[in-house]
CSV table of C-alpha atoms in Angstrom, one decimal:
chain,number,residue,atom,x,y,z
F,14,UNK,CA,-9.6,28.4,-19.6
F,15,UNK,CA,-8.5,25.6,-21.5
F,16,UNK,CA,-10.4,21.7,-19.7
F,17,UNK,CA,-8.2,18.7,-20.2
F,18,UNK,CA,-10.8,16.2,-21.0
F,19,UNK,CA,-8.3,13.7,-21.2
F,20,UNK,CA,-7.8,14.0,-17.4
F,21,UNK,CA,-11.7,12.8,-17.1
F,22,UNK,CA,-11.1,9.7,-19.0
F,23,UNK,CA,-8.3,9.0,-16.9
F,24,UNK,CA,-10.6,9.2,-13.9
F,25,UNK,CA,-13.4,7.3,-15.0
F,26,UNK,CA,-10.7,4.4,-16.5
F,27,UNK,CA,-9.4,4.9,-12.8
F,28,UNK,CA,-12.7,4.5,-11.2
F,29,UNK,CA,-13.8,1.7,-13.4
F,30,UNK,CA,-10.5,0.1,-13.1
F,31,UNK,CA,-10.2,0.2,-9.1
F,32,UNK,CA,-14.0,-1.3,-9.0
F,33,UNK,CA,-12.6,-4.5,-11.3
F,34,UNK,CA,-9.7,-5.3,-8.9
F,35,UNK,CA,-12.3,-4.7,-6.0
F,36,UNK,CA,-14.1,-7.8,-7.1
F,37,UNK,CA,-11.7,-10.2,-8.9
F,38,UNK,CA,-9.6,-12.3,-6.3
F,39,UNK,CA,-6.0,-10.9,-5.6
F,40,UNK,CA,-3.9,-13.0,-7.6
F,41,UNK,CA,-6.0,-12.5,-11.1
F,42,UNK,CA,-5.7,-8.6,-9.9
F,43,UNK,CA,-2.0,-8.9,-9.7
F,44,UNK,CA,-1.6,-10.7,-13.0
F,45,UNK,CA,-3.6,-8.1,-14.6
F,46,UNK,CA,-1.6,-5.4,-12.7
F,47,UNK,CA,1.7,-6.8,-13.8
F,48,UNK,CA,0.1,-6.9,-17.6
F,49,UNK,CA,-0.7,-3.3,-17.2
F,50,UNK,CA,2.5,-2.1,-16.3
F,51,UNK,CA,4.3,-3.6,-18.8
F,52,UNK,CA,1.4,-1.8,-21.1
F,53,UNK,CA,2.3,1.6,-19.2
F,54,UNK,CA,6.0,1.2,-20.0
F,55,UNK,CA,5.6,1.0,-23.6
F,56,UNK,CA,3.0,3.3,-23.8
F,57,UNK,CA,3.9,6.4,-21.5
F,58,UNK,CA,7.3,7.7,-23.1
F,59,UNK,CA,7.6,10.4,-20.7
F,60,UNK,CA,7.9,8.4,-17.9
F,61,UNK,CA,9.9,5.7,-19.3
F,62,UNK,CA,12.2,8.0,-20.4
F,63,UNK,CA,12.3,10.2,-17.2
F,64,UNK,CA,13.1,6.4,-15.6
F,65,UNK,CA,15.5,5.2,-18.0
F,66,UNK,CA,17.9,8.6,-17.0
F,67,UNK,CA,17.6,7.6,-13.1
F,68,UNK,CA,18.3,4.2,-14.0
F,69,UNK,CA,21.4,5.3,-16.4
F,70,UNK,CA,22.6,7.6,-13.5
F,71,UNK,CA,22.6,5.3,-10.5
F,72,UNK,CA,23.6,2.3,-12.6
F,73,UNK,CA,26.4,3.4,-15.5
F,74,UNK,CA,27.7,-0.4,-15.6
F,75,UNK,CA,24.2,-1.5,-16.4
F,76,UNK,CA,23.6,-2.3,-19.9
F,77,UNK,CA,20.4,-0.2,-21.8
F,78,UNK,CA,18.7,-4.1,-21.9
F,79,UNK,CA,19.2,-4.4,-18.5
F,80,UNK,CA,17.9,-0.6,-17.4
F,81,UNK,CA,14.9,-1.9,-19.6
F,82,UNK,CA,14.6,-5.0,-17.8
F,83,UNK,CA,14.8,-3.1,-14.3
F,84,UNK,CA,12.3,-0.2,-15.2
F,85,UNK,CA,9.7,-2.8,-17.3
F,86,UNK,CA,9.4,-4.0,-13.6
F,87,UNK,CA,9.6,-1.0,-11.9
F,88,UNK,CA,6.2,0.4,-13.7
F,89,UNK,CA,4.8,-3.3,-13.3
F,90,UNK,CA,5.6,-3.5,-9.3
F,91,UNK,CA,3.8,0.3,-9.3
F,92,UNK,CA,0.7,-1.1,-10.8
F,93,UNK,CA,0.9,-3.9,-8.6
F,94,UNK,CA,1.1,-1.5,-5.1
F,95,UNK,CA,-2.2,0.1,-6.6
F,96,UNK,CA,-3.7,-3.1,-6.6
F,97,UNK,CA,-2.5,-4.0,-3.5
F,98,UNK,CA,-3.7,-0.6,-1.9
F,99,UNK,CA,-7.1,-0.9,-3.6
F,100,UNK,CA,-7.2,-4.5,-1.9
F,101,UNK,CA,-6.3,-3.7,1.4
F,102,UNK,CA,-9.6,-3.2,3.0
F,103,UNK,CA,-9.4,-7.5,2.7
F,104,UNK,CA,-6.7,-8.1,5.0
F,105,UNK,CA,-7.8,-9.6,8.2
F,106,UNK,CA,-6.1,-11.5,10.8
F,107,UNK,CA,-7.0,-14.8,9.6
F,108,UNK,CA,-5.6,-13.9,5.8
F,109,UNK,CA,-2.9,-12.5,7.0
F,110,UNK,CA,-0.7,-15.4,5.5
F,111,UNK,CA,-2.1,-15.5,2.6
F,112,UNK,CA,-0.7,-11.4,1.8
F,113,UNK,CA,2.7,-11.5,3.8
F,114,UNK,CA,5.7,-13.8,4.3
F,115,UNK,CA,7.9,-12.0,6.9
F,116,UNK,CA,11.7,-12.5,6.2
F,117,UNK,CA,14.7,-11.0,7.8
F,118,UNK,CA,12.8,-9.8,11.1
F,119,UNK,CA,15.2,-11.9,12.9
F,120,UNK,CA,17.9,-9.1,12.8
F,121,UNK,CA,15.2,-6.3,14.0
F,122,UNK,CA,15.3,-8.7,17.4
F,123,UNK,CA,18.6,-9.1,17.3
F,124,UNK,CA,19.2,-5.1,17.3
F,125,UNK,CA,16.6,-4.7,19.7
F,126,UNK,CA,17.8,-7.0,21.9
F,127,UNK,CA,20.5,-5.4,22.1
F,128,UNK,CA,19.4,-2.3,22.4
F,129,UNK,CA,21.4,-0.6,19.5
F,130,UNK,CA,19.7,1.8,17.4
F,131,UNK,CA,18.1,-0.1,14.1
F,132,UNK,CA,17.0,2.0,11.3
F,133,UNK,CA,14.3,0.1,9.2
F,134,UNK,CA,14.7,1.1,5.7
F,135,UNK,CA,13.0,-1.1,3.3
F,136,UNK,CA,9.1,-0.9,4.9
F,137,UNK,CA,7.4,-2.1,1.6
F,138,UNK,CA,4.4,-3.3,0.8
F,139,UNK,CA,6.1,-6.0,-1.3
F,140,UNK,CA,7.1,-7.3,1.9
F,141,UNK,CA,4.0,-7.0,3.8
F,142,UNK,CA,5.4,-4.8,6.6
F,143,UNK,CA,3.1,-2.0,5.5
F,144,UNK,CA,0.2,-4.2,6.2
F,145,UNK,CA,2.0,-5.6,9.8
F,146,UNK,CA,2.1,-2.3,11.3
F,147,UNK,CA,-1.4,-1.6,10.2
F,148,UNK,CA,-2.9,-4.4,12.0
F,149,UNK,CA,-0.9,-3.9,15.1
């Protein structure tokens, strides 16, 4: 049986890097994260690739500089939900402003109040609702 070494360094870059965004505050984390994505897009081929084709697919109009421009941020707002997810354990209820601004929640009411059925579908963590429901 053949061991993938490479999948160890991986780990330990994982381990090491997840301890660094631990300790730095969350904006330098998030700058770094957004840094590190755009790394991962030009590195990883695969993946850029395998993203490209989506993008191509649900987007024909698009041009290939914007699909670029759309999956350079798509890999940079991943890295960022890592960061996010590793800093998570920091959210309290007197931070709570500092990680969310709620938007748009006015319509939830709205549907609510009157009772009709309301089907939330964008519950991001770019929009803090992931961490709303969590402290609920």
């Amino acid at each position: 049986m053949k061991i993938k070494t490479r999948r160890y360094y991986i780990y330990h870059l994982a381990v090491i890097g997840g301890f660094i965004v631990a300790i730095l505050p969350l904006r330098v984390s998030l700058f770094l994260a957004e840094i590190a994505g755009r790394i991962s897009y030009a590195i990883v081929a695969r993946q850029r690739n395998k993203a490209l084709d989506s993008l191509k697919t649900a987007f024909p109009e698009k041009t290939d500089r914007e699909l670029g421009k759309i999956a350079k941020g798509v890999f940079s707002n991943l890295c960022k939900y890592g960061v996010e997810l590793l800093n998570i354990y920091k959210l309290n209820r007197k931070n709570l402003a500092q990680w969310i601004r709620p938007e748009g929640f006015e319509k939830v009411d709205k549907a609510l109040s009157e009772k009709k059925a309301y089907l939330c579908c964008r519950v991001t963590l770019a929009t803090g609702t992931c961490r709303q429901c969590i402290l609920r």
